[in-house]
Amino acid sequence: MSKQVKIGIYLMIFAAVAFWGLNQLPFWQDVTIEVPAEVYKDNVNIEETYVKIKGRKTRYLFQKEDRFEGRLEIPALGITMESETRIYSSVFHKNIYTVQSTNFNPEMRTEWIFVLADEMMEEFSFVGHDGTFVSSSKEIYDVFSPHVNFHGGGMGFENLENIEFSSY
């Protein structure tokens, strides 16, 4: 094999490894988001609040999955937690993003389910096992809440693939 062919092969291998490495590297962006929200209990808006998210978010070059590290606050419910979460497109619908936490406080791990309607973390609905919803808009609450059912101290979801957000 000639020297030029070997150099060409090495360059191709180097380029493939470099491309793979760039694909895996997250580029971090500082994020501070404060979104007005409404607290719903038994289909009634019981309180106005806000959700504050402060930390950093990944920006992968060639992937949709993002990770968020930081602090989540919902003052009306007395929730303040440090978290590291993964934000990924739901298998149910292209416009629904779910958040999976990797280190919420143990008491919060099973208490709240987070559903995002956009990947920018500004449209969302959180639901607790006690039936409390915190939503960034009435529309998202109205669309999401019928798909949540509570049974035996637990919570389940049904027909999430049928969720339609009119603003998307």
Coordinates of C-alpha atoms in Angstrom, one line a residue, residues 48-113:
E48 CA -51.2 32.0 40.1
T49 CA -47.5 31.3 40.5
Y50 CA -44.4 31.1 38.4
V51 CA -41.8 28.4 37.6
K52 CA -38.2 29.5 37.7
I53 CA -35.6 27.3 36.0
K54 CA -32.0 28.4 36.5
G55 CA -29.0 26.4 35.5
R56 CA -27.4 25.3 32.3
K57 CA -28.6 23.3 29.3
T58 CA -26.8 21.3 26.7
R59 CA -26.8 22.1 23.1
Y60 CA -25.7 19.0 21.1
L61 CA -24.8 19.7 17.5
F62 CA -26.5 16.7 15.9
Q63 CA -28.9 15.4 18.6
K64 CA -32.3 16.5 19.9
E65 CA -31.8 15.1 23.4
D66 CA -30.7 17.8 25.8
R67 CA -29.7 17.7 29.5
F68 CA -30.5 20.4 32.1
E69 CA -28.6 20.8 35.3
G70 CA -29.8 23.4 37.8
R71 CA -32.5 24.5 40.1
L72 CA -36.3 24.3 39.6
E73 CA -38.6 26.5 41.8
I74 CA -42.4 26.5 42.1
P75 CA -42.9 29.0 45.0
A76 CA -46.7 28.4 45.3
L77 CA -46.2 24.8 46.1
G78 CA -43.0 25.3 48.1
I79 CA -41.0 23.2 45.7
T80 CA -37.3 24.0 45.2
M81 CA -35.0 21.3 44.0
E82 CA -31.7 20.9 42.4
S83 CA -31.9 18.5 39.5
E84 CA -30.2 17.0 36.6
T85 CA -32.7 16.0 33.9
R86 CA -32.8 14.7 30.4
I87 CA -35.1 16.3 28.0
Y88 CA -36.1 14.1 25.1
S89 CA -38.8 14.0 22.5
S90 CA -41.6 11.7 23.5
V91 CA -42.3 8.5 21.8
F92 CA -46.0 9.5 21.7
H93 CA -45.9 12.7 19.8
K94 CA -43.3 14.9 18.1
N95 CA -44.4 18.0 19.9
I96 CA -44.3 16.6 23.4
Y97 CA -41.1 16.6 25.4
T98 CA -40.8 14.7 28.6
V99 CA -38.3 15.3 31.4
Q100 CA -36.7 12.4 33.2
S101 CA -34.9 13.3 36.4
T102 CA -31.7 11.5 37.5
N103 CA -31.4 13.0 40.9
F104 CA -34.4 14.8 42.3
N105 CA -34.8 14.7 46.0
P106 CA -36.0 11.3 47.0
E107 CA -39.4 12.6 48.2
M108 CA -39.9 14.3 44.8
R109 CA -38.9 11.4 42.6
T110 CA -42.3 9.8 42.5
E111 CA -44.4 12.8 43.3
W112 CA -44.2 14.8 40.0
I113 CA -44.3 14.0 36.4

